[in-house]
CSV table of C-alpha atoms in Angstrom, one decimal:
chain,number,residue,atom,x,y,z
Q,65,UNK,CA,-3.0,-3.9,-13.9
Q,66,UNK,CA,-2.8,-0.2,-14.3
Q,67,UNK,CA,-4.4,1.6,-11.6
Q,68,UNK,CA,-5.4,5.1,-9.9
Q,69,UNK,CA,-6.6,5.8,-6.8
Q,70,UNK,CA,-7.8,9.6,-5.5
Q,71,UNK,CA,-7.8,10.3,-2.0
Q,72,UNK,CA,-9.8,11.9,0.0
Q,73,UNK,CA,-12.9,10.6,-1.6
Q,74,UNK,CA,-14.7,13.8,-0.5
Q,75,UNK,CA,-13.5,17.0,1.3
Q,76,UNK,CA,-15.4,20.0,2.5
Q,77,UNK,CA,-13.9,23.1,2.7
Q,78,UNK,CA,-14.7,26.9,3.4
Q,79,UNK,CA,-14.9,29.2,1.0
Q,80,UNK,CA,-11.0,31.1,0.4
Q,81,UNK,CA,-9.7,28.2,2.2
Q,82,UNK,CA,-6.8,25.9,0.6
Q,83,UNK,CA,-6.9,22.6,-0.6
Q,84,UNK,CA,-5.0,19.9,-1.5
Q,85,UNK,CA,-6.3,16.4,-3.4
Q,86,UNK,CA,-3.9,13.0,-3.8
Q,87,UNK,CA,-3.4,10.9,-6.9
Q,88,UNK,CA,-1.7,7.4,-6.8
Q,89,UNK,CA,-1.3,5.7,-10.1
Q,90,UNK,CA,0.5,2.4,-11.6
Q,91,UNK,CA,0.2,3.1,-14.9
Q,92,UNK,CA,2.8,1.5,-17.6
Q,93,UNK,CA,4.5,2.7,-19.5
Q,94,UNK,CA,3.4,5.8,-17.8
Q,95,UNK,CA,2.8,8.8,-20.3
Q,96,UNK,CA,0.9,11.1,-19.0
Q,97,UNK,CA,-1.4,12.6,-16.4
Q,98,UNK,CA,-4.2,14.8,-16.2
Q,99,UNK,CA,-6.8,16.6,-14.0
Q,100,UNK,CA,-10.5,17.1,-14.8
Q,101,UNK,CA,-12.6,19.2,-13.2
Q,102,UNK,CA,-16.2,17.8,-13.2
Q,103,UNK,CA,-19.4,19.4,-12.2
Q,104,UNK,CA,-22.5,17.6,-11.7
Q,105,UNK,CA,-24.3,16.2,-15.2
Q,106,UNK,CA,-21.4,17.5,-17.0
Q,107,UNK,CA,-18.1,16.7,-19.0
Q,108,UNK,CA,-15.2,16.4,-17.5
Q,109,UNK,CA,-12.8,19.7,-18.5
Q,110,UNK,CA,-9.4,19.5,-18.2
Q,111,UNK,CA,-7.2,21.4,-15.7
Q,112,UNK,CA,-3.1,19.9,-16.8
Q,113,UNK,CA,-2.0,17.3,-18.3
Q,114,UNK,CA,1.6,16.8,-17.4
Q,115,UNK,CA,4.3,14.0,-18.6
Q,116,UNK,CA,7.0,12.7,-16.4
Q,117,UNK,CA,9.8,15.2,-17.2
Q,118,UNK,CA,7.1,18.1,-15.7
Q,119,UNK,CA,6.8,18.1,-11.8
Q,120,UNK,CA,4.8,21.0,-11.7
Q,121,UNK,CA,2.1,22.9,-13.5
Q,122,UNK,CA,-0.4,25.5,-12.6
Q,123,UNK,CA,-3.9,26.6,-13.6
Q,124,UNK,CA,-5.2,29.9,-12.3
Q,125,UNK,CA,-5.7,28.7,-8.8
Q,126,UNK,CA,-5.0,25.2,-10.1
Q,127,UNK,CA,-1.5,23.7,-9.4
Q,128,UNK,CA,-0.8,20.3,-10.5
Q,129,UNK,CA,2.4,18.6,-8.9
Q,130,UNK,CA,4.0,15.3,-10.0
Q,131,UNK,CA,6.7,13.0,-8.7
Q,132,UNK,CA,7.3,10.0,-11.4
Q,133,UNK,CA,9.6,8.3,-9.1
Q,134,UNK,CA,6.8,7.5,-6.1
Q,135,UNK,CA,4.0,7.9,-8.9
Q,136,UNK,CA,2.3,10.7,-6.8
Q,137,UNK,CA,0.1,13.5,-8.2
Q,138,UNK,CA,-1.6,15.8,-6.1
Q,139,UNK,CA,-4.2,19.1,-7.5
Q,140,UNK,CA,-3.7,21.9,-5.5
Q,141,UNK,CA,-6.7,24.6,-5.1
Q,142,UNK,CA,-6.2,28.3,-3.4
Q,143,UNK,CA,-7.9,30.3,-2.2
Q,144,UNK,CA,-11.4,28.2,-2.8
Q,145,UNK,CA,-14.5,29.9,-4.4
Q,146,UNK,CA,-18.3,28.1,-4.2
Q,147,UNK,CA,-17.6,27.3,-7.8
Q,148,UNK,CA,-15.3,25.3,-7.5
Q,149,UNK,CA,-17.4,22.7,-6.3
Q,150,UNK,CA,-17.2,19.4,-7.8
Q,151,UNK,CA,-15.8,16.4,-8.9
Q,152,UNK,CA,-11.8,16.0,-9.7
Q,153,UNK,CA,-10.7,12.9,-11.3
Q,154,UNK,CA,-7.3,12.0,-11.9
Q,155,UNK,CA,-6.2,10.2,-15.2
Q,156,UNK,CA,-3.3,8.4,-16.1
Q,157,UNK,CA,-2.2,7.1,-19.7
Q,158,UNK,CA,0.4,4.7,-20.8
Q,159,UNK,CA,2.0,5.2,-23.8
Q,160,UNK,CA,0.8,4.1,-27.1
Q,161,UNK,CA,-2.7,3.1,-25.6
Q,162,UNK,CA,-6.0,4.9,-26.5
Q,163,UNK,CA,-7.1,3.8,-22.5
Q,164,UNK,CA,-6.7,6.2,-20.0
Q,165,UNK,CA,-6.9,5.1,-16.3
Q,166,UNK,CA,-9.2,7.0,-14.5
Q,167,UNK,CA,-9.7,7.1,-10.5
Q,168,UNK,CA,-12.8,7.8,-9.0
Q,169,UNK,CA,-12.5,11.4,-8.4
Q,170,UNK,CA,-12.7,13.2,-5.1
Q,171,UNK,CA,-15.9,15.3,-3.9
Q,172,UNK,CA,-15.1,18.6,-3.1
Q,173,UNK,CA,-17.5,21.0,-1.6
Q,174,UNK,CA,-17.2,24.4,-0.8
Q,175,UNK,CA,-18.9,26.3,1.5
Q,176,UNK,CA,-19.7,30.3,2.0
S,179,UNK,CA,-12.8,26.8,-31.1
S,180,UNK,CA,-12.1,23.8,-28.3
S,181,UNK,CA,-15.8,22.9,-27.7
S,182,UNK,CA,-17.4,19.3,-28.5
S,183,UNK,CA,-20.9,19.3,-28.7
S,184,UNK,CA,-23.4,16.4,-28.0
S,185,UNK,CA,-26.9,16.5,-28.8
S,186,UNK,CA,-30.1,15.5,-27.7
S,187,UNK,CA,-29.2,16.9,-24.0
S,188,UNK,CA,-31.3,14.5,-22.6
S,189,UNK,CA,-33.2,11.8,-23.2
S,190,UNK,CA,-35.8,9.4,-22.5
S,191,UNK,CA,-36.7,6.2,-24.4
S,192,UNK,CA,-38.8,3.1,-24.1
S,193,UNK,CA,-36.6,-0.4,-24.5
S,194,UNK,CA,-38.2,-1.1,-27.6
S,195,UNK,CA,-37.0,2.4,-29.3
S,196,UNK,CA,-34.4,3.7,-31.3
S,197,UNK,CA,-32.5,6.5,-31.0
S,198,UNK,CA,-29.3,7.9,-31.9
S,199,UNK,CA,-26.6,10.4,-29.4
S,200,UNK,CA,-24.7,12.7,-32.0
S,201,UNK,CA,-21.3,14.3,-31.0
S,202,UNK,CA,-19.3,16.8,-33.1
S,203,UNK,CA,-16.2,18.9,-33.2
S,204,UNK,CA,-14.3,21.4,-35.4
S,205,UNK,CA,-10.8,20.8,-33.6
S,206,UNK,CA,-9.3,18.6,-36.3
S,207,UNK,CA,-9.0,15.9,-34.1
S,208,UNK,CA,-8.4,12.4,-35.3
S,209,UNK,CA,-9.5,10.5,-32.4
S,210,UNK,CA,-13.2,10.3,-30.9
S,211,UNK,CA,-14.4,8.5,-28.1
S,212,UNK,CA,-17.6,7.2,-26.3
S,213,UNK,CA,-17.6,7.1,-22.4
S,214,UNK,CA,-20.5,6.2,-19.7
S,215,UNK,CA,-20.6,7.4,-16.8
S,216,UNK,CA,-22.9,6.3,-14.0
S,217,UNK,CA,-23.8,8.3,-10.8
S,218,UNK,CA,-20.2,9.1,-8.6
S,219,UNK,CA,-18.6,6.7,-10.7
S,220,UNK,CA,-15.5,7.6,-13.0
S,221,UNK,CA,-16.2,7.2,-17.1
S,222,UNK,CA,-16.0,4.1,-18.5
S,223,UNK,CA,-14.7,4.1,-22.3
S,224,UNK,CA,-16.8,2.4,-24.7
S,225,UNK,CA,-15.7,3.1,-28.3
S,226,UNK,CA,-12.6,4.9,-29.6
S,227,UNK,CA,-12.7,5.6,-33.2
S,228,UNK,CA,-9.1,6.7,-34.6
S,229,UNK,CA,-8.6,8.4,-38.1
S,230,UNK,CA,-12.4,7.7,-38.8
S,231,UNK,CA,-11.8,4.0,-38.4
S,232,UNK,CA,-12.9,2.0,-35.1
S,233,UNK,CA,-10.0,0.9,-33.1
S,234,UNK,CA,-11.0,0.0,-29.8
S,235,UNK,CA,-14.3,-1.8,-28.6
S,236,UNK,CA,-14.5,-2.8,-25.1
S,237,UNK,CA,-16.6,-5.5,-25.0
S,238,UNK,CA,-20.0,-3.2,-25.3
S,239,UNK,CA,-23.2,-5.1,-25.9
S,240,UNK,CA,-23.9,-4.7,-29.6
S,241,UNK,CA,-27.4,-2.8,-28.2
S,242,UNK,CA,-24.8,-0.1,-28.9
S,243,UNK,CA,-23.5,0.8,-32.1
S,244,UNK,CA,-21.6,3.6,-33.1
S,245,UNK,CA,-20.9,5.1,-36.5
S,246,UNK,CA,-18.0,7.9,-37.5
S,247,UNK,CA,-19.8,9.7,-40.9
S,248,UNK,CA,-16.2,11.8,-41.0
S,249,UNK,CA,-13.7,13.1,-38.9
S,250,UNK,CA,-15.9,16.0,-37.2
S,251,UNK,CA,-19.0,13.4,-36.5
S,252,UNK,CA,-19.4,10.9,-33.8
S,253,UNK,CA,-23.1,9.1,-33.2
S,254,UNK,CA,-24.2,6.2,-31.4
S,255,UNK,CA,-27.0,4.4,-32.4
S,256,UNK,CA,-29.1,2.7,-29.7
S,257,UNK,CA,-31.7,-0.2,-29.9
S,258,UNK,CA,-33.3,-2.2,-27.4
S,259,UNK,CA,-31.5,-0.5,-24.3
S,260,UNK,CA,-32.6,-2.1,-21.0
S,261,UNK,CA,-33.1,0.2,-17.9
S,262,UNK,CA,-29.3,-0.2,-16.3
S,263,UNK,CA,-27.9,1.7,-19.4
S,264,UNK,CA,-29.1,4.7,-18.1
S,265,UNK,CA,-26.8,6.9,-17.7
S,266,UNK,CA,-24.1,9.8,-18.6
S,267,UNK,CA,-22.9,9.6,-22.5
S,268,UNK,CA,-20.0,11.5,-22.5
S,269,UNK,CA,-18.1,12.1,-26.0
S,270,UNK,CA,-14.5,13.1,-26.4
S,271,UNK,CA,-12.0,14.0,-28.9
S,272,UNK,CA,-8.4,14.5,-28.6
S,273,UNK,CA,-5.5,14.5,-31.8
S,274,UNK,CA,-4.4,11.1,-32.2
S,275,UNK,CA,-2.1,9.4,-29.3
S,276,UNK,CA,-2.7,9.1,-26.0
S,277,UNK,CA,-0.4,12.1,-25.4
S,278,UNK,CA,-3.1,14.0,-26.3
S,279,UNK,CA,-5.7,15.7,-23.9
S,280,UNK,CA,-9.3,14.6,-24.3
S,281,UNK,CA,-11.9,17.2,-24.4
S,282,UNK,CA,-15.0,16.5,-23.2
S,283,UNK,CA,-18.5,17.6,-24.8
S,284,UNK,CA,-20.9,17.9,-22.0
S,285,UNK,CA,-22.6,14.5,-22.4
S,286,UNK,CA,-25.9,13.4,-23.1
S,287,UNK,CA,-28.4,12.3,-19.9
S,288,UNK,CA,-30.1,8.9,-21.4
S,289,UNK,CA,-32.8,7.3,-19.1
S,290,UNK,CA,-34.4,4.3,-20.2
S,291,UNK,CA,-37.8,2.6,-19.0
């Protein structure tokens, strides 16, 4: 059964502080993965998407990491702003298949 | 221009009602989808319509029905909703694959009494 799971489930953090989320999946075939960012009431927007011959990717402050062999993902924020406040989910994708696995996103919350 | 859009913002409705969620997007992209999302919970897909056609239904109550008009236009029809199908409508397109990133519109807040 494919599967992702997002740790911590929420985090607090002050502002221009760093952060660092988790991703496990068990996806496969595995194809791809991706970060959302989601704010309250909103889509989900997308930060990478990266396949398993990319370990690294980066976003502005946003850097995406990956390790295919332990199936490890992890989102990496600097230097935090209040903006970025809200929801990341991690989403994995097997080939050939429409269905993406999603994990439950962590929290985050960023304080002045 | 990488934006879907979703109308009505929100709604309300009554179970007896009808109403319909429209979703739209000028990408090009051949595959749409149809997510709900309750409160802190991750999305849960509902429809994925691929190359206009319908190609993946998981299991949604037929309460729901969606339609794909052409390859820009996404609606969901609703009709006799009970009050636990409130929630998030998100819609999505991506080009065709799951390769693909999905982009999100910014979903559709449906409360039902």
């Amino acid at each position: 059964k494919n599967q992702v799971e997002q740790s911590p489930q929420s985090l607090i953090i002050l502002e221009g502080k760093n952060c660092t989320l988790q991703c496990n999946y068990t996806v496969s075939p595995f194809s791809n993965l991706r970060w959302y960012k989601q704010d309250t009431g909103r889509g989900p927007v997308s930060l990478t998407i990266m396949t398993f011959s990319e370990n690294t990717k980066s976003n502005g402050r946003y850097t995406a990491t990956l390790d295919a062999d332990t199936k490890q993902s992890s989102l990496h924020i600097t230097a935090s702003q209040l903006s970025d406040s809200a929801s990341y989910i991690c989403v994995a994708s097997s080939g050939g298949s429409y269905i993406p696995t999603f994990g439950r996103g962590t929290s985050l919350i960023v304080h002045p | 221009d990488t934006e879907v859009t979703q109308t009505p913002k929100h709604l309300v409705m009554g179970m007896t009602n009808k109403k319909s969620l429209k979703c739209e997007q000028h990408m090009g992209h051949r595959a749409m989808y149809w997510y709900k999302q309750k409160a802190k919970k991750p999305p849960e897909l509902m429809f994925v319509y691929s190359y206009e056609k319908l190609s993946i239904n998981e299991s949604v109550p037929s309460r729901f029905s969606p339609e794909c008009p052409n390859s820009s236009l996404l609606n969901l029809h609703l009709h006799a909703l009970q009050p636990e199908d409130s929630a998030l409508y998100l819609c999505a397109s991506s080009n065709s694959g799951s390769r693909e990133t999905q982009y999100f519109g910014p979903g559709t807040r449906l409360l039902v009494l």
